[in-house]
Short mmCIF file of C-alpha atoms in Angstrom, two decimals:
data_model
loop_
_atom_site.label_atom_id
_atom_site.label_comp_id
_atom_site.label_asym_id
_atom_site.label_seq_id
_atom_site.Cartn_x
_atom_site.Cartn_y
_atom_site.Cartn_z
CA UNK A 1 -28.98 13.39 23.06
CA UNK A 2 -26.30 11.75 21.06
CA UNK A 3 -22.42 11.03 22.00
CA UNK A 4 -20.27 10.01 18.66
CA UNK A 5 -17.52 7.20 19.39
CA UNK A 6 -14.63 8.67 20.44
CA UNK A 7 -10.95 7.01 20.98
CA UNK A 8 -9.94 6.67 24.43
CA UNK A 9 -6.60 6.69 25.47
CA UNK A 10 -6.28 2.71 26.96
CA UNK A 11 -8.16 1.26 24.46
CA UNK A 12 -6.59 -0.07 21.41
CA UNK A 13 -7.41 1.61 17.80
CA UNK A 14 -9.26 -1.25 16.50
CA UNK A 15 -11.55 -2.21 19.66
CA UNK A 16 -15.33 -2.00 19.23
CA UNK A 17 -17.84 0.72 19.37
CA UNK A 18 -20.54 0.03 21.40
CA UNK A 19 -24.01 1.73 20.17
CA UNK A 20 -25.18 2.00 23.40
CA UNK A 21 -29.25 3.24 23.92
CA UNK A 22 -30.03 4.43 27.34
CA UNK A 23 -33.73 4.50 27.91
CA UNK A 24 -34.11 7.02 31.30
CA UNK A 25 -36.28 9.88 32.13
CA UNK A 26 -34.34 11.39 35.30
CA UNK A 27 -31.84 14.08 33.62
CA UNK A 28 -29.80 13.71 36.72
CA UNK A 29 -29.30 9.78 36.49
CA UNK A 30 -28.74 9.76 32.04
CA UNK A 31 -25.88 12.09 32.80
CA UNK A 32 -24.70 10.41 35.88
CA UNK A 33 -24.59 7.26 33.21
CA UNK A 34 -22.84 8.93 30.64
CA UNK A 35 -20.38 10.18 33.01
CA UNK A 36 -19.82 6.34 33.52
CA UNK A 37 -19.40 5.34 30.29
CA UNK A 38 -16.60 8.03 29.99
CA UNK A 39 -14.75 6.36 32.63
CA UNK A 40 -15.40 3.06 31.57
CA UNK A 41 -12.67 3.69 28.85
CA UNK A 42 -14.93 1.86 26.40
CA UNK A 43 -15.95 3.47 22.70
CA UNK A 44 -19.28 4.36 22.71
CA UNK A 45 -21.98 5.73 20.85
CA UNK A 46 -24.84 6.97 23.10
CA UNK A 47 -28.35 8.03 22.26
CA UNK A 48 -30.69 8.59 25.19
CA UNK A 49 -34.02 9.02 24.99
CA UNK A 50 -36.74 9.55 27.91
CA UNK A 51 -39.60 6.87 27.09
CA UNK A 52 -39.77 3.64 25.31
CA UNK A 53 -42.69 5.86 23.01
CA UNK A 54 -39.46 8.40 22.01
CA UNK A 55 -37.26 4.70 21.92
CA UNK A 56 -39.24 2.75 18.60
CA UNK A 57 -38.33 4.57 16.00
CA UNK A 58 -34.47 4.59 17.02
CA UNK A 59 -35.02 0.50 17.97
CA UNK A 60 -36.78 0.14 14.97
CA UNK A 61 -34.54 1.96 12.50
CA UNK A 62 -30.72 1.19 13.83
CA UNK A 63 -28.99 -1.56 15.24
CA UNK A 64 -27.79 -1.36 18.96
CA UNK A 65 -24.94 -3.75 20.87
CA UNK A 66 -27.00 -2.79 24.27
CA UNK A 67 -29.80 -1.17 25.73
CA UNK A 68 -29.68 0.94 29.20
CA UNK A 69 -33.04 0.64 30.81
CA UNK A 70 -34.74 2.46 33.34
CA UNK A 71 -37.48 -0.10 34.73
CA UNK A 72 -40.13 3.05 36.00
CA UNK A 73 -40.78 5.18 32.41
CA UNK A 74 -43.52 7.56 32.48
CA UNK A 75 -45.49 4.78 29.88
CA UNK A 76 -43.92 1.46 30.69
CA UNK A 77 -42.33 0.12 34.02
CA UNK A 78 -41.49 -3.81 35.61
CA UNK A 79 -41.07 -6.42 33.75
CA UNK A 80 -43.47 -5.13 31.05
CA UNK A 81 -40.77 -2.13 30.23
CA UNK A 82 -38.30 -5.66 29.18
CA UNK A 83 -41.00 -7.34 27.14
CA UNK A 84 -41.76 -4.46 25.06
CA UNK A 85 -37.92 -3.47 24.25
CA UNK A 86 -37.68 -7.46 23.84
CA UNK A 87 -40.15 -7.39 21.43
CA UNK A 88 -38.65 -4.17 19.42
CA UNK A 89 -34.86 -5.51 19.78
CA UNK A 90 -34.83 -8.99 20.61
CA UNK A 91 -31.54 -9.62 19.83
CA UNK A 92 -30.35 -6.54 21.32
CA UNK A 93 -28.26 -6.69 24.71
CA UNK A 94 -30.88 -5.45 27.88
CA UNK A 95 -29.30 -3.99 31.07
CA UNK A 96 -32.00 -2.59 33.29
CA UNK A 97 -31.09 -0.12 35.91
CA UNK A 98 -33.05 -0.63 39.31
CA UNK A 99 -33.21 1.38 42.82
CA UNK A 100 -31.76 -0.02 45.99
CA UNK A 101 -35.22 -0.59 47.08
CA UNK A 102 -35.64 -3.19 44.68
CA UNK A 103 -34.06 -6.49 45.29
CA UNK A 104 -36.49 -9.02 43.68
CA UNK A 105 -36.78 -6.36 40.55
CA UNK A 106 -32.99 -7.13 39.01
CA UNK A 107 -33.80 -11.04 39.16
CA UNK A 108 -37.34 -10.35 37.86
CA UNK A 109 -36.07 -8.31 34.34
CA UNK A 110 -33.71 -11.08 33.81
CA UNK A 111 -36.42 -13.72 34.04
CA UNK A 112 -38.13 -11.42 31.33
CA UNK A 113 -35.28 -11.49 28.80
CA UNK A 114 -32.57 -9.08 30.28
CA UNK A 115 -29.11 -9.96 30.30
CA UNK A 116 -28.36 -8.21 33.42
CA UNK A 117 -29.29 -5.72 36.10
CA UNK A 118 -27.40 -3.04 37.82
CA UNK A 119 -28.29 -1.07 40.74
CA UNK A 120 -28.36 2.87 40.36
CA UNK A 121 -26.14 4.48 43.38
CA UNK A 122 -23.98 1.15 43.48
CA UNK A 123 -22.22 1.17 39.93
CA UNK A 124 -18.76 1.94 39.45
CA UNK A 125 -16.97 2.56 35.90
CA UNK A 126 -15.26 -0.81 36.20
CA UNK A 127 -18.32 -2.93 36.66
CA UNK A 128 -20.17 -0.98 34.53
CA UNK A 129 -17.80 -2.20 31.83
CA UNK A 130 -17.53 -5.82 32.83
CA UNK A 131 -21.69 -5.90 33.14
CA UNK A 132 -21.95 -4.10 29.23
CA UNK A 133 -18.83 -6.08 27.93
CA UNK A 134 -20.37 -9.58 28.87
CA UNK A 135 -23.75 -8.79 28.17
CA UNK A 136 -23.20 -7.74 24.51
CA UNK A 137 -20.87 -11.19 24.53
CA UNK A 138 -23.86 -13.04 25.48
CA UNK A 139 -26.50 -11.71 23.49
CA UNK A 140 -24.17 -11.82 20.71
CA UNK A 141 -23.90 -15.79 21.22
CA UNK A 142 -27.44 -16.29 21.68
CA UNK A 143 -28.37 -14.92 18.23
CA UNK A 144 -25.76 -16.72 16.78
CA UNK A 145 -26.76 -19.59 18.18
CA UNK A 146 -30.59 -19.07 17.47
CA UNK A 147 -29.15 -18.95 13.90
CA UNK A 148 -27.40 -21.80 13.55
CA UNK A 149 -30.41 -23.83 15.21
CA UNK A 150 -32.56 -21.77 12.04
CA UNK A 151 -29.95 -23.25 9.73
CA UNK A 152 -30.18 -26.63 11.17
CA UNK A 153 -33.71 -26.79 11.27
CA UNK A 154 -33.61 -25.16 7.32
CA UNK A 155 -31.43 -28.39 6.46
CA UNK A 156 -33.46 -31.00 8.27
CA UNK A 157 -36.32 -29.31 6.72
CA UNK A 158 -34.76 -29.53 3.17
CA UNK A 159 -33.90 -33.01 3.72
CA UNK A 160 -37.47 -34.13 4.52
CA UNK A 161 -38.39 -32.40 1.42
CA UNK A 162 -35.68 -33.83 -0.40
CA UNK A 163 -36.34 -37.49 0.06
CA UNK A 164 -40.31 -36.50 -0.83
CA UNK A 165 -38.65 -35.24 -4.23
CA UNK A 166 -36.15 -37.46 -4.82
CA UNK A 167 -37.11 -41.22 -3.75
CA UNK A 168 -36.07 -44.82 -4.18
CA UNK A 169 -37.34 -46.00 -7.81
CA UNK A 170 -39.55 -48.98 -7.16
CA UNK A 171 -37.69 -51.65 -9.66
CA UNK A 172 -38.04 -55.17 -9.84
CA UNK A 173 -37.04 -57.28 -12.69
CA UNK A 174 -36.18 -54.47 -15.25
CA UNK A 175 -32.58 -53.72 -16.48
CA UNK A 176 -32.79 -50.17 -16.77
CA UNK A 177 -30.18 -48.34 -15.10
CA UNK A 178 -31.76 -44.98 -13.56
CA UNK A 179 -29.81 -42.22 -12.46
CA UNK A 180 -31.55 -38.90 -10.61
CA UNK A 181 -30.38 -35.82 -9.58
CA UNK A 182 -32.13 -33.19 -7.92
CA UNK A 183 -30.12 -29.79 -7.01
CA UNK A 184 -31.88 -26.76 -5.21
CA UNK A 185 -31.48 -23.49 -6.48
CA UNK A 186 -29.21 -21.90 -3.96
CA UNK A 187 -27.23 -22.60 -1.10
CA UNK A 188 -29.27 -23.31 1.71
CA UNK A 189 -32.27 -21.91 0.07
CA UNK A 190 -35.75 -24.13 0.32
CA UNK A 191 -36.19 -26.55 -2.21
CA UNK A 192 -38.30 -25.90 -5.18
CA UNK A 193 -41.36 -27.74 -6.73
CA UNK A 194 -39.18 -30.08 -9.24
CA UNK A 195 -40.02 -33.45 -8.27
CA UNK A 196 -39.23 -37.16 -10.14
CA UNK A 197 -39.78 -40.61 -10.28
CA UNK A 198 -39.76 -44.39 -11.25
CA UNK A 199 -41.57 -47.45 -11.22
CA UNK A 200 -41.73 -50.75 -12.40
CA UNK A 201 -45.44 -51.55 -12.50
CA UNK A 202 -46.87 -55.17 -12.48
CA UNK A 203 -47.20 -55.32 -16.22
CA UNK A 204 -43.35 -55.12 -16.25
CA UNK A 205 -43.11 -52.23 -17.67
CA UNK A 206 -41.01 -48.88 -16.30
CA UNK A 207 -42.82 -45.75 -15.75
CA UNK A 208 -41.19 -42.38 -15.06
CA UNK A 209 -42.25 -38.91 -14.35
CA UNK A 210 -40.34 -35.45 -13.87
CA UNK A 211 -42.39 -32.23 -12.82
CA UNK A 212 -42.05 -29.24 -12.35
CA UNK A 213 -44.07 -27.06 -9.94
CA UNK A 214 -44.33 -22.78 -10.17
CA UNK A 215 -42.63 -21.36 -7.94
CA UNK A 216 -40.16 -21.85 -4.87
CA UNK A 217 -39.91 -22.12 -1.22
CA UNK A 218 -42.11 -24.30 0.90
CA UNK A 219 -45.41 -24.16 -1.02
CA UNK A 220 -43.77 -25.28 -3.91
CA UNK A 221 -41.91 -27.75 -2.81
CA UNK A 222 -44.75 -29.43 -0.13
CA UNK A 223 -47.15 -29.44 -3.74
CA UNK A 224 -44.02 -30.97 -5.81
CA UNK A 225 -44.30 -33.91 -2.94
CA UNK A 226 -47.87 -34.00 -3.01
CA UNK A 227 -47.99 -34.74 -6.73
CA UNK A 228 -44.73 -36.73 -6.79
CA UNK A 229 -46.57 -39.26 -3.96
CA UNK A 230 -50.06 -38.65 -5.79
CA UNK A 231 -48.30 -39.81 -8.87
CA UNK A 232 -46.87 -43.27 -7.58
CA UNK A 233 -49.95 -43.98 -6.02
CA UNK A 234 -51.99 -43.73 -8.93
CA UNK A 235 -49.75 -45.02 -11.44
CA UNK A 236 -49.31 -48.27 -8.73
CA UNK A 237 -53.32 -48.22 -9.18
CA UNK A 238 -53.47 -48.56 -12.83
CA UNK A 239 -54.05 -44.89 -13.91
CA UNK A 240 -52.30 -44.40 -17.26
CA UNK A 241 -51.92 -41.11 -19.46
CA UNK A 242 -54.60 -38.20 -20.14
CA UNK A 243 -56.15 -39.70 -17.19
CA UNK A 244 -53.43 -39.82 -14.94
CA UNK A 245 -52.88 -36.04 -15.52
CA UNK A 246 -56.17 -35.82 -14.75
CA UNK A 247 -56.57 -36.82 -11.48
CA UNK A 248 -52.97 -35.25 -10.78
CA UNK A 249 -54.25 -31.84 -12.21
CA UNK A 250 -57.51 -32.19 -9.58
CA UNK A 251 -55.20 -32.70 -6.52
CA UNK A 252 -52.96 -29.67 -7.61
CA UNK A 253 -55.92 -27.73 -7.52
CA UNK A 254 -57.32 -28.95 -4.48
CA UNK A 255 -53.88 -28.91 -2.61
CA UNK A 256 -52.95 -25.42 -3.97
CA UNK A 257 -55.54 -23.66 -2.23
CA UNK A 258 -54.84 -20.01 -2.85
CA UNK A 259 -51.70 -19.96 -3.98
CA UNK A 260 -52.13 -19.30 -7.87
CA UNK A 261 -49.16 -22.59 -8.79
CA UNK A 262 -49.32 -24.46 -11.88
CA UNK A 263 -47.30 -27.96 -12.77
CA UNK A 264 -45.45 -29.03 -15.64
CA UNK A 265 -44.85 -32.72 -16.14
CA UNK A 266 -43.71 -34.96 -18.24
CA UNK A 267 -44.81 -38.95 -18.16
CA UNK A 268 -42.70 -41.23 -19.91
CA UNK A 269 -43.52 -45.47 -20.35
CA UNK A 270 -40.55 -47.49 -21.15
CA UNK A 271 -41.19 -50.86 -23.17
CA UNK A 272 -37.94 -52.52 -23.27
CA UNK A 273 -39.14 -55.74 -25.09
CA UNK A 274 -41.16 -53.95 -27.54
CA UNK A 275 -38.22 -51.17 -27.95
CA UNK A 276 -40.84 -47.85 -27.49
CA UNK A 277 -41.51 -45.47 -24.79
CA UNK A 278 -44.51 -43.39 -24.96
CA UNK A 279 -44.87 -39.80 -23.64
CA UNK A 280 -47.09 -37.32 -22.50
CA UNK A 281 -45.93 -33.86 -22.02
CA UNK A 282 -48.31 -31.20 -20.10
CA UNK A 283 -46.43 -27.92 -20.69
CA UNK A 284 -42.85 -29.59 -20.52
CA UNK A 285 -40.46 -29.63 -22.31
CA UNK A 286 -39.25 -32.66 -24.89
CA UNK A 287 -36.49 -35.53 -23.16
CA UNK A 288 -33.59 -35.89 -24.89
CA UNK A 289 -32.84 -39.50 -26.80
CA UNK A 290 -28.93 -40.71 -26.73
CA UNK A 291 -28.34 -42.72 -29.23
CA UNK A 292 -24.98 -44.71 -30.81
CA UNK A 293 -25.04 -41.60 -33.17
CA UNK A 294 -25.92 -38.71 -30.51
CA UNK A 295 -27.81 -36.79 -28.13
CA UNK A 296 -30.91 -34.70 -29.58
CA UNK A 297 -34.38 -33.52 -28.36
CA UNK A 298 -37.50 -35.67 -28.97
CA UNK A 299 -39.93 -34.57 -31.61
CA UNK A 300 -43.41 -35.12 -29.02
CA UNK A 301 -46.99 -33.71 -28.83
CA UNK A 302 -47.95 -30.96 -26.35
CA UNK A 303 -50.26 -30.38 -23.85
CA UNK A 304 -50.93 -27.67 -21.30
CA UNK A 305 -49.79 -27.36 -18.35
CA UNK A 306 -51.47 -28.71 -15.09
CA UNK A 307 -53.48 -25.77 -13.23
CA UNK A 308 -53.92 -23.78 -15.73
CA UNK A 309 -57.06 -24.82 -17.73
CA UNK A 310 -58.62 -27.61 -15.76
CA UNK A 311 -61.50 -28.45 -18.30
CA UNK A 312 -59.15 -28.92 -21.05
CA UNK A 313 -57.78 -32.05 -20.32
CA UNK A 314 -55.84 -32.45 -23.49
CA UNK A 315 -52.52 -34.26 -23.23
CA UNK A 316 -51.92 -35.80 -26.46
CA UNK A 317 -49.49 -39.18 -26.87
CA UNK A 318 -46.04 -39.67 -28.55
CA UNK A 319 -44.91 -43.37 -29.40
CA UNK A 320 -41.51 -43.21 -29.90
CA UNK A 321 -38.97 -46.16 -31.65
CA UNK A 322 -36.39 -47.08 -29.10
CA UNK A 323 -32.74 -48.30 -30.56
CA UNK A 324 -31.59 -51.48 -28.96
CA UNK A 325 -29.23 -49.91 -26.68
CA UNK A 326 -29.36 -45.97 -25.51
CA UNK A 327 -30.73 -43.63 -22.78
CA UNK A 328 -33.94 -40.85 -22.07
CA UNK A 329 -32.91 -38.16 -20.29
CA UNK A 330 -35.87 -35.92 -18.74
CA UNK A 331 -35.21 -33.32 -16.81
CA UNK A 332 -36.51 -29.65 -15.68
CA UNK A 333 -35.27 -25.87 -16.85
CA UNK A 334 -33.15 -25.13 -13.81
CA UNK A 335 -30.48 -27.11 -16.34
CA UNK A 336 -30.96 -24.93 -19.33
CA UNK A 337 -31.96 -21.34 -18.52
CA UNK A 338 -28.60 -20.54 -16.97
CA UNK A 339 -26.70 -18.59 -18.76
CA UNK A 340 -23.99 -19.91 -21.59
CA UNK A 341 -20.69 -17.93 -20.11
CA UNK A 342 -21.61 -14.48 -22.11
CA UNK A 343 -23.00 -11.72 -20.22
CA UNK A 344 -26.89 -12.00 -21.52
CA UNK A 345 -27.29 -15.34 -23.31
CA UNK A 346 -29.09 -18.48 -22.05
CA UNK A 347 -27.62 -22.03 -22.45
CA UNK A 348 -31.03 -23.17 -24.02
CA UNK A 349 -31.63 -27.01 -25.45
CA UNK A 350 -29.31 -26.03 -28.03
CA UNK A 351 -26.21 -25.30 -25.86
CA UNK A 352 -27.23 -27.90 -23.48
CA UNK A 353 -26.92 -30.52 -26.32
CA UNK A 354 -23.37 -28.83 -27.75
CA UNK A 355 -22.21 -29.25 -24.04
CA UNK A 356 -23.22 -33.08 -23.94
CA UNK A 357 -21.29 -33.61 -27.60
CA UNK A 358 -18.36 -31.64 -25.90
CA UNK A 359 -18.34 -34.27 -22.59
CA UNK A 360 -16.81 -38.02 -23.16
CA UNK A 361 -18.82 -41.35 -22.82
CA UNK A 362 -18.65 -42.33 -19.73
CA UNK A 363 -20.52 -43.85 -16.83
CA UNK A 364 -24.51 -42.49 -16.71
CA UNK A 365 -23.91 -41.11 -13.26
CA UNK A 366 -20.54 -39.50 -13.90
CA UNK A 367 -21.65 -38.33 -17.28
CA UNK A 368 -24.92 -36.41 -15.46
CA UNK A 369 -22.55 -34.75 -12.57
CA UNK A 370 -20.22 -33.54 -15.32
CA UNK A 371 -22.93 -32.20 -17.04
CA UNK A 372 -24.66 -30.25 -14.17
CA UNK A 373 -21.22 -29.40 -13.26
CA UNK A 374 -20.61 -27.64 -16.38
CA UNK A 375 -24.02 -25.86 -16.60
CA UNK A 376 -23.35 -24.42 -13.37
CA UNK A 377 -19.57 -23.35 -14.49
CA UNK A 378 -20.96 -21.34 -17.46
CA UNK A 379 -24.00 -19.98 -15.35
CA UNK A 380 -21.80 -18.57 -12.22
CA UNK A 381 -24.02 -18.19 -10.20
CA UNK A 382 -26.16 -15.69 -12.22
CA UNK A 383 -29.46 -17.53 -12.67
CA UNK A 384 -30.94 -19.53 -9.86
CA UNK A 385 -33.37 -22.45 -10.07
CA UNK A 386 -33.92 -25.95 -8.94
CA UNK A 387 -32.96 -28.66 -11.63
CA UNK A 388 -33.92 -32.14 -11.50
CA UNK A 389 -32.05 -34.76 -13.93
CA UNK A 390 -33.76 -38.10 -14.38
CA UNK A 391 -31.86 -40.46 -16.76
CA UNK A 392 -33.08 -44.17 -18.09
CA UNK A 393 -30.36 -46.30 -19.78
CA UNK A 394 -31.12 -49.56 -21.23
CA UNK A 395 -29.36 -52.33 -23.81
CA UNK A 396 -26.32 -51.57 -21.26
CA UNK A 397 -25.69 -55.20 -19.92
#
C-alpha cells in the first residue's frame, strides 16, 4: 500500500516530503501507523510492505528519508531484522517499533544501527514526529559526514600519490632551472599514471624522465610511482638508455599483474658543457626545443611503448645540438588532446605551439601556468586527462 504526499494544513508549502517505508505484518498496527502519520501533520509518502523479502526490491530501487520497522517479521526478527535493512539502506533513517514487553529490545536495535526505537501502544502523533524528524536529521548528518571523511581520505590519498609523481629533483652543481607541473584530470578525481623526474647524476650530468602510464585511477597511478621510483633508482645506479627501458619495461610487467597497462616514456640527458641532450622516446611523443628564434617539436627516433612488446627492446637514440641558452620542455597528452575552443577539434602539437608563440617571454614557471591555463580555457572542461609539464632551462644566468 502506497500514500502520495499530500499538503497538510500547518505545514508550510515548501517543507519536506518524507518517503517513509513501514516494514509491518500486523494489518491492525500499519494502519494504526498511518493513522499517526496523518496526525503528525508531516508530508509523507508511505509504502508498507509485510516482510523485509516484499521490502528489497523497494530498498533496492528508491531512495527513502526513514524506515518503520517491525522487529518480529515472519522471515527476520531482533537485531538481525536492523542488520539486514542496514545492509540494503545503510544510509537510510531506521526506527524500529517494539512491544511493551521489550525493554532491552529498543536499546538493542540502536546498538545495531537504528536511529531510534518507539514503543507500539505508547506513541502519540507528536512524538512520533519529533522521533522521525530527528532521526532523518541524524542519518542525514552521518552520511554527510561519512562523505566528507571519503573526500578527505580521497585528498590525503591523492597527495601521497602526488609527491610519488611529482618529487624533489635531485640537483647538485648544475644550473638548470627545472620547473614541473603535474595536474590530475578532474576535480577530486584519482590521479593518473603521468609521472616525472630529475637528476643530477655523479658524472655531472642532468637526467630527466616524463611517463606516461594507461589508464587512470589507483592502478595507474600506484604503477606511475613504481616506475617513477624504479627510474631514479636505476638511473642513480648507472643504468643508461635501451637498457634502462629495459629493466623499467620488466618491472611494469611484473608490477602490472593483470591489469593489461602499458607506459610511455620519454628519457632525456642534458650535457650542458658539451651543449647536447640525448633522447630516447618509447611510444612518446617528441619535447619541444625553445630557442632565441622559437618554440618547435624535436625531430627524434621512436620506439615502442613499454608493455607492449617486451622482446623488442628497441629504443633507438637522438643526439640533439643544444643552443647556448634555451629550454626542453617534455611533457604528456593531457596538454594537447583537449580541445582548441571549436566544438570537435583537438589542440594537437600544432595548436599547442601557436598558443606558446601567442604567450609573452616571461619567467619559466609563469610562462608554464599560463600555458596550462590556456589549454584548459579552450578545452572547458570537455576532455579530461592528467598532464604533466616538465621544463629544463639553461644559459639563463
Amino acid at each position: 500500500m502506497t500514500v502520495s504526499a499530500t499538503a497538510f494544513p500547518d505545514i508550510a508549502p515548501g517543507g519536506p516530503v518524507y518517503r517513509v517505508l513501514l516494514i509491518e505484518d500486523d494489518e491492525g498496527d500499519a494502519l494504526l501507523v498511518e493513522e499517526l502519520l496523518h496526525d503528525t501533520g508531516l508530508r509523507f509518502e508511505l509504502t508498507t510492505r509485510t516482510s523485509l523479502a516484499d521490502s528489497r526490491a523497494d530498498l533496492t530501487a528508491a531512495p527513502f528519508d526513514c524506515i518503520l520497522l517491525d522487529l518480529h517479521l515472519p522471515d527476520v526478527s531482533g537485531t538481525q531484522a536492523v542488520t539486514a535493512v542496514r545492509s540494503l539502506a545503510p544510509h537510510t533513517a531506521v526506527i524500529v517499533l517494539t512491544g511493551l514487553s521489550e525493554s532491552q529490545a529498543g536499546p538493542d536495535a540502536m546498538a545495531a544501527g537504528a536511529q531510534d526505537y518507539l514503543v507500539k501502544g505508547t506513541v502519540e502523533a507528536d512524538l512520533l514526529r519529533r522521533t522521525l524528524s530527528y532521526a532523518v536529521y541524524r542519518s542525514q548528518t552521518e552520511r554527510a559526514g561519512a562523505e566528507a571523511q571519503a573526500v578527505r581520505m580521497r585528498a590525503e590519498e591523492n597527495a601521497r600519490l602526488e609527491r610519488g609523481l611529482l618529487p624533489q629533483p635531485i640537483l647538485d652543481t648544475s644550473t638548470v632551472r627545472v620547473t614541473s607541473r603535474y595536474l590530475p584530470g578532474r576535480e577530486l578525481a584519482l590521479l593518473g599514471g603521468d609521472f616525472l623526474d630529475v637528476v643530477e647524476c655523479d658524472d655531472g650530468l642532468l637526467r630527466a624522465v616524463v611517463g606516461d602510464v594507461s589508464g587512470h585511477g589507483p592502478d595507474a597511478a600506484a604503477l606511475g610511482v613504481c616506475l617513477r621510483i624504479a627510474w631514479r633508482s636505476l638511473v642513480l645506479g648507472g643504468h643508461r638508455g635501451p637498457d634502462l627501458l629495459h629493466l623499467m619495461e620488466r618491472i611494469l610487467i611484473a608490477e602490472r599483474g593483470t591489469h593489461p597497462l602499458f607506459a610511455t616514456c620519454a628519457l632525456l640527458t642534458l650535457d650542458e658543457k658539451a651543449g647536447t641532450a640525448t633522447l630516447h622516446l618509447a611510444g612518446h611523443h617528441e619535447p619541444l626545443l625553445t630557442t632565441p628564434a622559437g618554440t618547435a617539436e624535436v625531430r627524434a627516433a621512436h620506439g615502442i611503448a613499454l608493455g607492449i612488446a617486451p622482446d623488442l627492446c628497441h629504443w633507438p637514440a637522438t643526439v640533439i645540438p643544444l643552443p647556448d641558452h634555451g629550454a626542453l620542455t617534455l611533457y604528456t597528452d593531457g596538454l594537447t588532446e583537449g580541445h582548441n575552443g571549436t566544438v570537435d577539434g583537438r589542440l594537437g602539437v600544432e595548436g599547442l605551439l601557436a598558443l606558446i608563440e601567442q604567450l609573452p617571454s616571461a619567467d619559466p614557471a609563469v610562462h608554464v601556468d599560463r600555458l596550462i591555463k590556456e589549454t584548459h580555457a579552450l578545452n572547458a572542461g570537455r576532455h579530461s586527462d592528467d598532464l604533466a609539464v616538465l621544463r629544463l632551462d639553461w644559459g639563463t644566468g
